[in-house]
């Protein structure tokens, strides 16, 4: 049964604005990325979502397809973003079955809470490989197709592109590295790298018509990420201490995605769009803050009470 529209996209967007477009999304079975893709599909796009878990990815693809009658949504599982050949095969299949790639969302990521004392070299490398190397592999696999789309759908900013927009990529990042956060060394370093990669793509591929931007979500309710970073029943789940007074929704991330891929986002390139209700301006509300600083770190205790934690020491 289709999800209610108001759970994943606002009414301000015109139906059909992404007709005949194709979005390729890594991490597409996740709660945030699936909402981003669902919004685009509702507004006319077809999609290809990528994931490591085949059953979960295929199931999510079928669910997203209910957003619009006639939508085509491929769910390609057993794809590891750390392996270039795996991603290349997925991108090629997407183009073969759906006709091209106009939009890319690089959303595959790894996260958990761990102090440096509890963070092994392999765990650190794993996050770097998924977030940074995975994003770069996504760029390499899809860029030839994005460039084709950019040529077809280039705009001068004065008149709407005749066949809609194309040649656009969004990297899903975070705000953790802006001020720093305990228990998030691995993610802070990885997301800083993702931001730098997005800027490099803008600089090198912008002259060819590509737009490359970052969406940095803050605390988003009812997501796998927040389950891994917050203790159940904690005061953080109420959004206390946030300027906007609440956690965000996946719909608000999806709306930002629609904006950047739409005609309204034509001249936005190399930017970071923070969607966090002002949370990053209040670092005491960031991930890991439920573990009292610096006492928890000085204790060398393992993180408990969350779904994401590492016990292995260096």
PDB file of C-alpha atoms in Angstrom:
ATOM      1  CA  UNK A   1       0.000   0.000   0.000  1.00  0.00           C
ATOM      2  CA  UNK A   2       1.477   3.413  -0.962  1.00  0.00           C
ATOM      3  CA  UNK A   3       2.734   5.683   1.795  1.00  0.00           C
ATOM      4  CA  UNK A   4       0.763   8.920   2.238  1.00  0.00           C
ATOM      5  CA  UNK A   5       2.383  11.634   0.135  1.00  0.00           C
ATOM      6  CA  UNK A   6       2.823  13.964   3.103  1.00  0.00           C
ATOM      7  CA  UNK A   7       5.261  11.490   4.654  1.00  0.00           C
ATOM      8  CA  UNK A   8       7.871  11.922   1.937  1.00  0.00           C
ATOM      9  CA  UNK A   9       7.284  15.056  -0.169  1.00  0.00           C
ATOM     10  CA  UNK A  10       5.582  18.438   0.121  1.00  0.00           C
ATOM     11  CA  UNK A  11       2.660  19.591  -1.980  1.00  0.00           C
ATOM     12  CA  UNK A  12       4.581  22.592  -3.320  1.00  0.00           C
ATOM     13  CA  UNK A  13       6.206  20.545  -6.094  1.00  0.00           C
ATOM     14  CA  UNK A  14       4.473  20.101  -9.414  1.00  0.00           C
ATOM     15  CA  UNK A  15       3.680  16.545 -10.452  1.00  0.00           C
ATOM     16  CA  UNK A  16       5.674  15.301 -13.427  1.00  0.00           C
ATOM     17  CA  UNK A  17       8.659  17.648 -13.085  1.00  0.00           C
ATOM     18  CA  UNK A  18      11.003  14.652 -13.252  1.00  0.00           C
ATOM     19  CA  UNK A  19       9.161  12.762 -15.987  1.00  0.00           C
ATOM     20  CA  UNK A  20      11.465  10.634 -18.164  1.00  0.00           C
ATOM     21  CA  UNK A  21      14.363  11.076 -15.733  1.00  0.00           C
ATOM     22  CA  UNK A  22      16.306   8.353 -13.951  1.00  0.00           C
ATOM     23  CA  UNK A  23      17.866   8.544 -10.482  1.00  0.00           C
ATOM     24  CA  UNK A  24      20.652   6.217  -9.337  1.00  0.00           C
ATOM     25  CA  UNK A  25      20.991   5.992  -5.548  1.00  0.00           C
ATOM     26  CA  UNK A  26      23.484   4.128  -3.383  1.00  0.00           C
ATOM     27  CA  UNK A  27      22.200   3.282   0.070  1.00  0.00           C
ATOM     28  CA  UNK A  28      18.735   3.515  -1.458  1.00  0.00           C
ATOM     29  CA  UNK A  29      17.102   1.091   0.946  1.00  0.00           C
ATOM     30  CA  UNK A  30      17.909   3.291   3.951  1.00  0.00           C
ATOM     31  CA  UNK A  31      15.268   5.427   5.594  1.00  0.00           C
ATOM     32  CA  UNK A  32      16.586   8.787   4.362  1.00  0.00           C
ATOM     33  CA  UNK A  33      17.696   7.773   0.876  1.00  0.00           C
ATOM     34  CA  UNK A  34      14.519   5.795   0.200  1.00  0.00           C
ATOM     35  CA  UNK A  35      12.465   8.902   1.024  1.00  0.00           C
ATOM     36  CA  UNK A  36      14.599  10.973  -1.344  1.00  0.00           C
ATOM     37  CA  UNK A  37      14.069   8.474  -4.138  1.00  0.00           C
ATOM     38  CA  UNK A  38      10.368   8.023  -3.366  1.00  0.00           C
ATOM     39  CA  UNK A  39       9.818  11.779  -3.717  1.00  0.00           C
ATOM     40  CA  UNK A  40      11.558  11.836  -7.102  1.00  0.00           C
ATOM     41  CA  UNK A  41       9.571   8.816  -8.288  1.00  0.00           C
ATOM     42  CA  UNK A  42       6.313  10.406  -7.169  1.00  0.00           C
ATOM     43  CA  UNK A  43       7.245  13.449  -9.260  1.00  0.00           C
ATOM     44  CA  UNK A  44       7.838  11.404 -12.403  1.00  0.00           C
ATOM     45  CA  UNK A  45      11.288   9.784 -12.221  1.00  0.00           C
ATOM     46  CA  UNK A  46      12.242   6.152 -12.568  1.00  0.00           C
ATOM     47  CA  UNK A  47      14.903   4.866 -10.214  1.00  0.00           C
ATOM     48  CA  UNK A  48      17.616   2.361  -9.492  1.00  0.00           C
ATOM     49  CA  UNK A  49      18.508   1.844  -5.838  1.00  0.00           C
ATOM     50  CA  UNK A  50      21.700   0.078  -4.773  1.00  0.00           C
ATOM     51  CA  UNK A  51      22.406  -1.899  -1.618  1.00  0.00           C
ATOM     52  CA  UNK A  52      24.420  -4.765  -0.162  1.00  0.00           C
ATOM     53  CA  UNK A  53      21.410  -6.665   1.208  1.00  0.00           C
ATOM     54  CA  UNK A  54      19.594  -8.007  -1.847  1.00  0.00           C
ATOM     55  CA  UNK A  55      16.315  -8.866  -0.126  1.00  0.00           C
ATOM     56  CA  UNK A  56      16.046  -5.515   1.659  1.00  0.00           C
ATOM     57  CA  UNK A  57      16.951  -3.558  -1.475  1.00  0.00           C
ATOM     58  CA  UNK A  58      14.527  -5.387  -3.742  1.00  0.00           C
ATOM     59  CA  UNK A  59      11.737  -5.091  -1.187  1.00  0.00           C
ATOM     60  CA  UNK A  60      12.322  -1.342  -0.838  1.00  0.00           C
ATOM     61  CA  UNK A  61      12.385  -0.889  -4.610  1.00  0.00           C
ATOM     62  CA  UNK A  62       8.978  -2.522  -4.910  1.00  0.00           C
ATOM     63  CA  UNK A  63       7.654  -0.319  -2.116  1.00  0.00           C
ATOM     64  CA  UNK A  64       8.999   2.891  -3.678  1.00  0.00           C
ATOM     65  CA  UNK A  65       7.383   1.956  -6.995  1.00  0.00           C
ATOM     66  CA  UNK A  66       3.957   2.329  -5.366  1.00  0.00           C
ATOM     67  CA  UNK A  67       4.523   6.110  -5.205  1.00  0.00           C
ATOM     68  CA  UNK A  68       3.361   6.514  -8.804  1.00  0.00           C
ATOM     69  CA  UNK A  69       1.402   4.232 -11.131  1.00  0.00           C
ATOM     70  CA  UNK A  70       3.676   2.934 -13.881  1.00  0.00           C
ATOM     71  CA  UNK A  71       6.910   3.793 -12.054  1.00  0.00           C
ATOM     72  CA  UNK A  72       9.929   1.623 -12.786  1.00  0.00           C
ATOM     73  CA  UNK A  73      12.200   1.087  -9.791  1.00  0.00           C
ATOM     74  CA  UNK A  74      15.075  -1.374  -9.874  1.00  0.00           C
ATOM     75  CA  UNK A  75      16.490  -2.762  -6.649  1.00  0.00           C
ATOM     76  CA  UNK A  76      20.018  -4.017  -7.180  1.00  0.00           C
ATOM     77  CA  UNK A  77      21.355  -5.887  -4.167  1.00  0.00           C
ATOM     78  CA  UNK A  78      24.701  -7.544  -3.516  1.00  0.00           C
ATOM     79  CA  UNK A  79      26.416  -4.337  -4.658  1.00  0.00           C
ATOM     80  CA  UNK A  80      29.391  -3.158  -2.598  1.00  0.00           C
ATOM     81  CA  UNK A  81      30.241   0.519  -3.131  1.00  0.00           C
ATOM     82  CA  UNK A  82      33.815  -0.223  -2.052  1.00  0.00           C
ATOM     83  CA  UNK A  83      34.285  -2.301  -5.203  1.00  0.00           C
ATOM     84  CA  UNK A  84      34.447  -0.257  -8.437  1.00  0.00           C
ATOM     85  CA  UNK A  85      33.501  -3.184 -10.659  1.00  0.00           C
ATOM     86  CA  UNK A  86      30.399  -3.867  -8.586  1.00  0.00           C
ATOM     87  CA  UNK A  87      29.191  -0.288  -8.900  1.00  0.00           C
ATOM     88  CA  UNK A  88      30.078  -0.082 -12.580  1.00  0.00           C
ATOM     89  CA  UNK A  89      28.015  -3.169 -13.294  1.00  0.00           C
ATOM     90  CA  UNK A  90      25.070  -1.665 -11.405  1.00  0.00           C
ATOM     91  CA  UNK A  91      25.309   1.660 -13.253  1.00  0.00           C
ATOM     92  CA  UNK A  92      25.512  -0.082 -16.615  1.00  0.00           C
ATOM     93  CA  UNK A  93      22.501  -2.240 -15.816  1.00  0.00           C
ATOM     94  CA  UNK A  94      20.554   0.836 -14.700  1.00  0.00           C
ATOM     95  CA  UNK A  95      21.213   2.512 -18.036  1.00  0.00           C
ATOM     96  CA  UNK A  96      20.424  -0.641 -20.010  1.00  0.00           C
ATOM     97  CA  UNK A  97      17.065  -1.171 -18.307  1.00  0.00           C
ATOM     98  CA  UNK A  98      15.950   2.407 -17.638  1.00  0.00           C
ATOM     99  CA  UNK A  99      17.621   4.309 -20.472  1.00  0.00           C
ATOM    100  CA  UNK A 100      20.129   6.554 -18.709  1.00  0.00           C
ATOM    101  CA  UNK A 101      21.141   8.256 -15.485  1.00  0.00           C
ATOM    102  CA  UNK A 102      20.155  11.884 -14.907  1.00  0.00           C
ATOM    103  CA  UNK A 103      20.506  12.169 -11.138  1.00  0.00           C
ATOM    104  CA  UNK A 104      22.780  10.464  -8.633  1.00  0.00           C
ATOM    105  CA  UNK A 105      22.432  10.300  -4.854  1.00  0.00           C
ATOM    106  CA  UNK A 106      25.570   9.028  -3.130  1.00  0.00           C
ATOM    107  CA  UNK A 107      24.033   7.922   0.126  1.00  0.00           C
ATOM    108  CA  UNK A 108      25.806   4.733   1.203  1.00  0.00           C
ATOM    109  CA  UNK A 109      27.341   5.272   4.639  1.00  0.00           C
ATOM    110  CA  UNK A 110      28.421   3.592   7.834  1.00  0.00           C
ATOM    111  CA  UNK A 111      28.131   4.875  11.390  1.00  0.00           C
ATOM    112  CA  UNK A 112      28.300   3.809  15.014  1.00  0.00           C
ATOM    113  CA  UNK A 113      29.388   5.313  18.303  1.00  0.00           C
ATOM    114  CA  UNK A 114      32.900   4.556  19.517  1.00  0.00           C
ATOM    115  CA  UNK A 115      35.688   6.409  21.268  1.00  0.00           C
ATOM    116  CA  UNK A 116      39.162   6.309  19.749  1.00  0.00           C
ATOM    117  CA  UNK A 117      40.110   3.904  22.537  1.00  0.00           C
ATOM    118  CA  UNK A 118      37.408   1.516  21.329  1.00  0.00           C
ATOM    119  CA  UNK A 119      37.815   2.201  17.603  1.00  0.00           C
ATOM    120  CA  UNK A 120      39.963  -0.318  15.774  1.00  0.00           C
ATOM    121  CA  UNK A 121      41.939   0.557  12.655  1.00  0.00           C
ATOM    122  CA  UNK A 122      39.743  -1.771  10.627  1.00  0.00           C
ATOM    123  CA  UNK A 123      36.555  -0.124  11.902  1.00  0.00           C
ATOM    124  CA  UNK A 124      37.918   3.317  11.037  1.00  0.00           C
ATOM    125  CA  UNK A 125      38.948   2.099   7.585  1.00  0.00           C
ATOM    126  CA  UNK A 126      35.554   0.511   7.001  1.00  0.00           C
ATOM    127  CA  UNK A 127      33.752   3.824   7.430  1.00  0.00           C
ATOM    128  CA  UNK A 128      36.298   5.634   5.276  1.00  0.00           C
ATOM    129  CA  UNK A 129      35.947   3.008   2.566  1.00  0.00           C
ATOM    130  CA  UNK A 130      32.154   3.069   2.532  1.00  0.00           C
ATOM    131  CA  UNK A 131      31.701   6.831   2.780  1.00  0.00           C
ATOM    132  CA  UNK A 132      34.668   8.302   0.903  1.00  0.00           C
ATOM    133  CA  UNK A 133      35.863   5.561  -1.421  1.00  0.00           C
ATOM    134  CA  UNK A 134      32.270   4.469  -2.014  1.00  0.00           C
ATOM    135  CA  UNK A 135      31.285   7.994  -3.006  1.00  0.00           C
ATOM    136  CA  UNK A 136      34.267   8.280  -5.327  1.00  0.00           C
ATOM    137  CA  UNK A 137      33.463   4.922  -6.924  1.00  0.00           C
ATOM    138  CA  UNK A 138      29.903   6.133  -7.423  1.00  0.00           C
ATOM    139  CA  UNK A 139      31.185   9.231  -9.203  1.00  0.00           C
ATOM    140  CA  UNK A 140      33.470   7.196 -11.452  1.00  0.00           C
ATOM    141  CA  UNK A 141      30.768   4.681 -12.370  1.00  0.00           C
ATOM    142  CA  UNK A 142      28.045   7.209 -13.157  1.00  0.00           C
ATOM    143  CA  UNK A 143      29.884  10.293 -14.434  1.00  0.00           C
ATOM    144  CA  UNK A 144      29.883   9.305 -18.127  1.00  0.00           C
ATOM    145  CA  UNK A 145      26.108   8.940 -17.993  1.00  0.00           C
ATOM    146  CA  UNK A 146      25.659  12.131 -15.972  1.00  0.00           C
ATOM    147  CA  UNK A 147      27.695  14.028 -18.560  1.00  0.00           C
ATOM    148  CA  UNK A 148      25.411  12.765 -21.321  1.00  0.00           C
ATOM    149  CA  UNK A 149      22.411  13.962 -19.328  1.00  0.00           C
ATOM    150  CA  UNK A 150      24.033  17.330 -18.591  1.00  0.00           C
ATOM    151  CA  UNK A 151      24.529  17.982 -22.300  1.00  0.00           C
ATOM    152  CA  UNK A 152      20.906  17.137 -23.071  1.00  0.00           C
ATOM    153  CA  UNK A 153      19.453  19.243 -20.268  1.00  0.00           C
ATOM    154  CA  UNK A 154      21.754  22.240 -19.934  1.00  0.00           C
ATOM    155  CA  UNK A 155      20.079  25.556 -19.134  1.00  0.00           C
ATOM    156  CA  UNK A 156      21.077  29.203 -19.366  1.00  0.00           C
ATOM    157  CA  UNK A 157      19.053  30.050 -16.262  1.00  0.00           C
ATOM    158  CA  UNK A 158      16.711  32.313 -18.208  1.00  0.00           C
ATOM    159  CA  UNK A 159      14.328  29.766 -19.649  1.00  0.00           C
ATOM    160  CA  UNK A 160      13.314  26.392 -18.256  1.00  0.00           C
ATOM    161  CA  UNK A 161      15.201  23.521 -19.883  1.00  0.00           C
ATOM    162  CA  UNK A 162      12.993  22.045 -22.579  1.00  0.00           C
ATOM    163  CA  UNK A 163      13.341  18.484 -21.331  1.00  0.00           C
ATOM    164  CA  UNK A 164      13.804  19.149 -17.637  1.00  0.00           C
ATOM    165  CA  UNK A 165      17.004  19.009 -15.656  1.00  0.00           C
ATOM    166  CA  UNK A 166      19.825  16.464 -15.570  1.00  0.00           C
ATOM    167  CA  UNK A 167      23.478  15.860 -14.870  1.00  0.00           C
ATOM    168  CA  UNK A 168      23.208  16.375 -11.119  1.00  0.00           C
ATOM    169  CA  UNK A 169      24.666  14.602  -8.108  1.00  0.00           C
ATOM    170  CA  UNK A 170      23.970  14.932  -4.400  1.00  0.00           C
ATOM    171  CA  UNK A 171      26.225  13.542  -1.681  1.00  0.00           C
ATOM    172  CA  UNK A 172      24.552  12.764   1.639  1.00  0.00           C
ATOM    173  CA  UNK A 173      26.890  13.974   4.387  1.00  0.00           C
ATOM    174  CA  UNK A 174      26.508  15.191   7.983  1.00  0.00           C
ATOM    175  CA  UNK A 175      27.291  18.168  10.205  1.00  0.00           C
ATOM    176  CA  UNK A 176      29.363  16.333  12.828  1.00  0.00           C
ATOM    177  CA  UNK A 177      32.715  17.601  11.572  1.00  0.00           C
ATOM    178  CA  UNK A 178      31.726  21.281  11.706  1.00  0.00           C
ATOM    179  CA  UNK A 179      32.311  21.508  15.447  1.00  0.00           C
ATOM    180  CA  UNK A 180      33.466  18.010  16.316  1.00  0.00           C
ATOM    181  CA  UNK A 181      31.685  15.379  18.378  1.00  0.00           C
ATOM    182  CA  UNK A 182      32.830  12.722  20.833  1.00  0.00           C
ATOM    183  CA  UNK A 183      32.601   9.090  19.717  1.00  0.00           C
ATOM    184  CA  UNK A 184      32.433  10.159  16.053  1.00  0.00           C
ATOM    185  CA  UNK A 185      36.066  10.501  14.949  1.00  0.00           C
ATOM    186  CA  UNK A 186      35.628   8.032  12.077  1.00  0.00           C
ATOM    187  CA  UNK A 187      32.486   9.683  10.740  1.00  0.00           C
ATOM    188  CA  UNK A 188      33.836  13.214  11.144  1.00  0.00           C
ATOM    189  CA  UNK A 189      36.874  12.407   9.023  1.00  0.00           C
ATOM    190  CA  UNK A 190      34.844  10.500   6.433  1.00  0.00           C
ATOM    191  CA  UNK A 191      32.182  13.169   5.987  1.00  0.00           C
ATOM    192  CA  UNK A 192      34.790  15.911   5.676  1.00  0.00           C
ATOM    193  CA  UNK A 193      36.205  13.859   2.817  1.00  0.00           C
ATOM    194  CA  UNK A 194      32.774  13.487   1.216  1.00  0.00           C
ATOM    195  CA  UNK A 195      32.274  17.265   1.331  1.00  0.00           C
ATOM    196  CA  UNK A 196      35.681  17.823  -0.270  1.00  0.00           C
ATOM    197  CA  UNK A 197      34.866  15.305  -2.999  1.00  0.00           C
ATOM    198  CA  UNK A 198      31.599  17.085  -3.800  1.00  0.00           C
ATOM    199  CA  UNK A 199      33.467  20.367  -4.168  1.00  0.00           C
ATOM    200  CA  UNK A 200      36.081  18.744  -6.430  1.00  0.00           C
ATOM    201  CA  UNK A 201      33.351  17.349  -8.688  1.00  0.00           C
ATOM    202  CA  UNK A 202      31.810  20.820  -8.905  1.00  0.00           C
ATOM    203  CA  UNK A 203      35.122  22.410  -9.896  1.00  0.00           C
ATOM    204  CA  UNK A 204      36.163  19.795 -12.445  1.00  0.00           C
ATOM    205  CA  UNK A 205      32.806  18.834 -13.925  1.00  0.00           C
ATOM    206  CA  UNK A 206      30.861  22.078 -13.523  1.00  0.00           C
ATOM    207  CA  UNK A 207      32.174  23.463 -16.841  1.00  0.00           C
ATOM    208  CA  UNK A 208      30.658  20.380 -18.496  1.00  0.00           C
ATOM    209  CA  UNK A 209      27.225  21.101 -17.048  1.00  0.00           C
ATOM    210  CA  UNK A 210      27.325  18.977 -13.886  1.00  0.00           C
ATOM    211  CA  UNK A 211      26.045  20.284 -10.561  1.00  0.00           C
ATOM    212  CA  UNK A 212      27.477  18.653  -7.447  1.00  0.00           C
ATOM    213  CA  UNK A 213      26.071  19.463  -4.034  1.00  0.00           C
ATOM    214  CA  UNK A 214      25.845  18.095  -0.515  1.00  0.00           C
ATOM    215  CA  UNK A 215      22.836  17.614   1.720  1.00  0.00           C
ATOM    216  CA  UNK A 216      23.851  17.453   5.379  1.00  0.00           C
ATOM    217  CA  UNK A 217      20.988  16.080   7.491  1.00  0.00           C
ATOM    218  CA  UNK A 218      20.838  16.780  11.177  1.00  0.00           C
ATOM    219  CA  UNK A 219      18.924  14.620  13.656  1.00  0.00           C
ATOM    220  CA  UNK A 220      16.113  13.011  11.644  1.00  0.00           C
ATOM    221  CA  UNK A 221      13.462  11.102  13.554  1.00  0.00           C
ATOM    222  CA  UNK A 222      12.482   7.469  12.938  1.00  0.00           C
ATOM    223  CA  UNK A 223      15.651   6.665  11.012  1.00  0.00           C
ATOM    224  CA  UNK A 224      18.139   3.834  11.315  1.00  0.00           C
ATOM    225  CA  UNK A 225      20.884   6.390  11.866  1.00  0.00           C
ATOM    226  CA  UNK A 226      19.330   7.914  14.965  1.00  0.00           C
ATOM    227  CA  UNK A 227      18.608   4.460  16.376  1.00  0.00           C
ATOM    228  CA  UNK A 228      22.313   3.762  16.125  1.00  0.00           C
ATOM    229  CA  UNK A 229      23.336   7.055  17.705  1.00  0.00           C
ATOM    230  CA  UNK A 230      20.823   7.608  20.504  1.00  0.00           C
ATOM    231  CA  UNK A 231      19.655   5.645  23.489  1.00  0.00           C
ATOM    232  CA  UNK A 232      16.013   4.679  23.441  1.00  0.00           C
ATOM    233  CA  UNK A 233      13.918   6.967  25.596  1.00  0.00           C
ATOM    234  CA  UNK A 234      16.624   9.606  25.933  1.00  0.00           C
ATOM    235  CA  UNK A 235      15.742  13.304  26.143  1.00  0.00           C
ATOM    236  CA  UNK A 236      17.422  13.784  22.763  1.00  0.00           C
ATOM    237  CA  UNK A 237      14.508  11.972  21.147  1.00  0.00           C
ATOM    238  CA  UNK A 238      12.325  14.932  22.086  1.00  0.00           C
ATOM    239  CA  UNK A 239      14.497  17.419  20.216  1.00  0.00           C
ATOM    240  CA  UNK A 240      15.324  19.324  23.379  1.00  0.00           C
ATOM    241  CA  UNK A 241      18.048  21.900  22.947  1.00  0.00           C
ATOM    242  CA  UNK A 242      17.528  22.241  19.178  1.00  0.00           C
ATOM    243  CA  UNK A 243      16.689  25.700  17.804  1.00  0.00           C
ATOM    244  CA  UNK A 244      13.712  24.268  15.904  1.00  0.00           C
ATOM    245  CA  UNK A 245      12.607  22.318  18.972  1.00  0.00           C
ATOM    246  CA  UNK A 246      12.279  18.937  17.279  1.00  0.00           C
ATOM    247  CA  UNK A 247      13.975  16.302  15.188  1.00  0.00           C
ATOM    248  CA  UNK A 248      13.495  16.594  11.446  1.00  0.00           C
ATOM    249  CA  UNK A 249      11.567  14.289   9.123  1.00  0.00           C
ATOM    250  CA  UNK A 250      12.706  12.363   6.079  1.00  0.00           C
ATOM    251  CA  UNK A 251      10.276  14.450   4.042  1.00  0.00           C
ATOM    252  CA  UNK A 252      12.356  17.532   4.792  1.00  0.00           C
ATOM    253  CA  UNK A 253      15.461  15.845   3.385  1.00  0.00           C
ATOM    254  CA  UNK A 254      13.474  14.709   0.348  1.00  0.00           C
ATOM    255  CA  UNK A 255      12.219  18.254  -0.272  1.00  0.00           C
ATOM    256  CA  UNK A 256      15.805  19.542  -0.248  1.00  0.00           C
ATOM    257  CA  UNK A 257      16.672  16.859  -2.793  1.00  0.00           C
ATOM    258  CA  UNK A 258      13.817  17.865  -5.081  1.00  0.00           C
ATOM    259  CA  UNK A 259      14.950  21.488  -4.902  1.00  0.00           C
ATOM    260  CA  UNK A 260      18.541  20.728  -5.888  1.00  0.00           C
ATOM    261  CA  UNK A 261      17.512  18.463  -8.770  1.00  0.00           C
ATOM    262  CA  UNK A 262      14.769  20.774 -10.025  1.00  0.00           C
ATOM    263  CA  UNK A 263      14.819  23.843 -12.255  1.00  0.00           C
ATOM    264  CA  UNK A 264      14.887  25.918  -9.055  1.00  0.00           C
ATOM    265  CA  UNK A 265      18.374  24.586  -8.260  1.00  0.00           C
ATOM    266  CA  UNK A 266      20.033  25.313 -11.607  1.00  0.00           C
ATOM    267  CA  UNK A 267      22.667  27.713 -10.267  1.00  0.00           C
ATOM    268  CA  UNK A 268      23.413  25.940  -7.008  1.00  0.00           C
ATOM    269  CA  UNK A 269      26.724  24.153  -7.394  1.00  0.00           C
ATOM    270  CA  UNK A 270      29.437  23.103  -4.944  1.00  0.00           C
ATOM    271  CA  UNK A 271      27.273  23.945  -1.950  1.00  0.00           C
ATOM    272  CA  UNK A 272      26.382  22.231   1.306  1.00  0.00           C
ATOM    273  CA  UNK A 273      22.689  22.423   2.128  1.00  0.00           C
ATOM    274  CA  UNK A 274      22.309  21.808   5.849  1.00  0.00           C
ATOM    275  CA  UNK A 275      18.881  20.504   6.832  1.00  0.00           C
ATOM    276  CA  UNK A 276      19.047  20.234  10.596  1.00  0.00           C
ATOM    277  CA  UNK A 277      16.758  22.802  12.196  1.00  0.00           C
ATOM    278  CA  UNK A 278      19.809  24.765  13.350  1.00  0.00           C
ATOM    279  CA  UNK A 279      21.160  21.826  15.358  1.00  0.00           C
ATOM    280  CA  UNK A 280      24.815  22.159  14.379  1.00  0.00           C
ATOM    281  CA  UNK A 281      24.929  25.606  15.961  1.00  0.00           C
ATOM    282  CA  UNK A 282      24.274  23.836  19.259  1.00  0.00           C
ATOM    283  CA  UNK A 283      27.052  21.215  19.475  1.00  0.00           C
ATOM    284  CA  UNK A 284      25.817  19.945  22.814  1.00  0.00           C
ATOM    285  CA  UNK A 285      22.925  18.290  20.943  1.00  0.00           C
ATOM    286  CA  UNK A 286      25.112  16.261  18.560  1.00  0.00           C
ATOM    287  CA  UNK A 287      25.689  12.485  18.429  1.00  0.00           C
ATOM    288  CA  UNK A 288      27.353  11.025  21.475  1.00  0.00           C
ATOM    289  CA  UNK A 289      26.337  13.816  23.821  1.00  0.00           C
ATOM    290  CA  UNK A 290      24.255  11.429  25.915  1.00  0.00           C
ATOM    291  CA  UNK A 291      27.581  10.027  27.110  1.00  0.00           C
ATOM    292  CA  UNK A 292      28.863  12.681  29.503  1.00  0.00           C
ATOM    293  CA  UNK A 293      31.942  14.503  28.295  1.00  0.00           C
ATOM    294  CA  UNK A 294      34.764  14.033  29.199  1.00  0.00           C
ATOM    295  CA  UNK A 295      33.993  11.524  31.945  1.00  0.00           C
ATOM    296  CA  UNK A 296      32.771   8.813  29.598  1.00  0.00           C
ATOM    297  CA  UNK A 297      35.848   9.078  27.394  1.00  0.00           C
ATOM    298  CA  UNK A 298      38.208   9.034  30.368  1.00  0.00           C
ATOM    299  CA  UNK A 299      36.556   5.868  31.634  1.00  0.00           C
ATOM    300  CA  UNK A 300      37.424   3.950  28.429  1.00  0.00           C
ATOM    301  CA  UNK A 301      34.015   2.291  28.724  1.00  0.00           C
ATOM    302  CA  UNK A 302      32.282   0.752  25.730  1.00  0.00           C
ATOM    303  CA  UNK A 303      29.155   2.380  24.311  1.00  0.00           C
ATOM    304  CA  UNK A 304      25.977   0.638  25.455  1.00  0.00           C
ATOM    305  CA  UNK A 305      22.256   1.167  24.980  1.00  0.00           C
ATOM    306  CA  UNK A 306      22.385   1.962  21.235  1.00  0.00           C
ATOM    307  CA  UNK A 307      22.231  -0.219  18.143  1.00  0.00           C
ATOM    308  CA  UNK A 308      25.539   1.100  16.897  1.00  0.00           C
ATOM    309  CA  UNK A 309      28.608   0.552  19.047  1.00  0.00           C
ATOM    310  CA  UNK A 310      32.059  -1.014  18.858  1.00  0.00           C
ATOM    311  CA  UNK A 311      33.706  -3.002  21.620  1.00  0.00           C
ATOM    312  CA  UNK A 312      36.978  -3.840  19.865  1.00  0.00           C
ATOM    313  CA  UNK A 313      39.927  -1.797  21.126  1.00  0.00           C
ATOM    314  CA  UNK A 314      42.887  -0.476  19.169  1.00  0.00           C
TER     315      UNK A 314
END
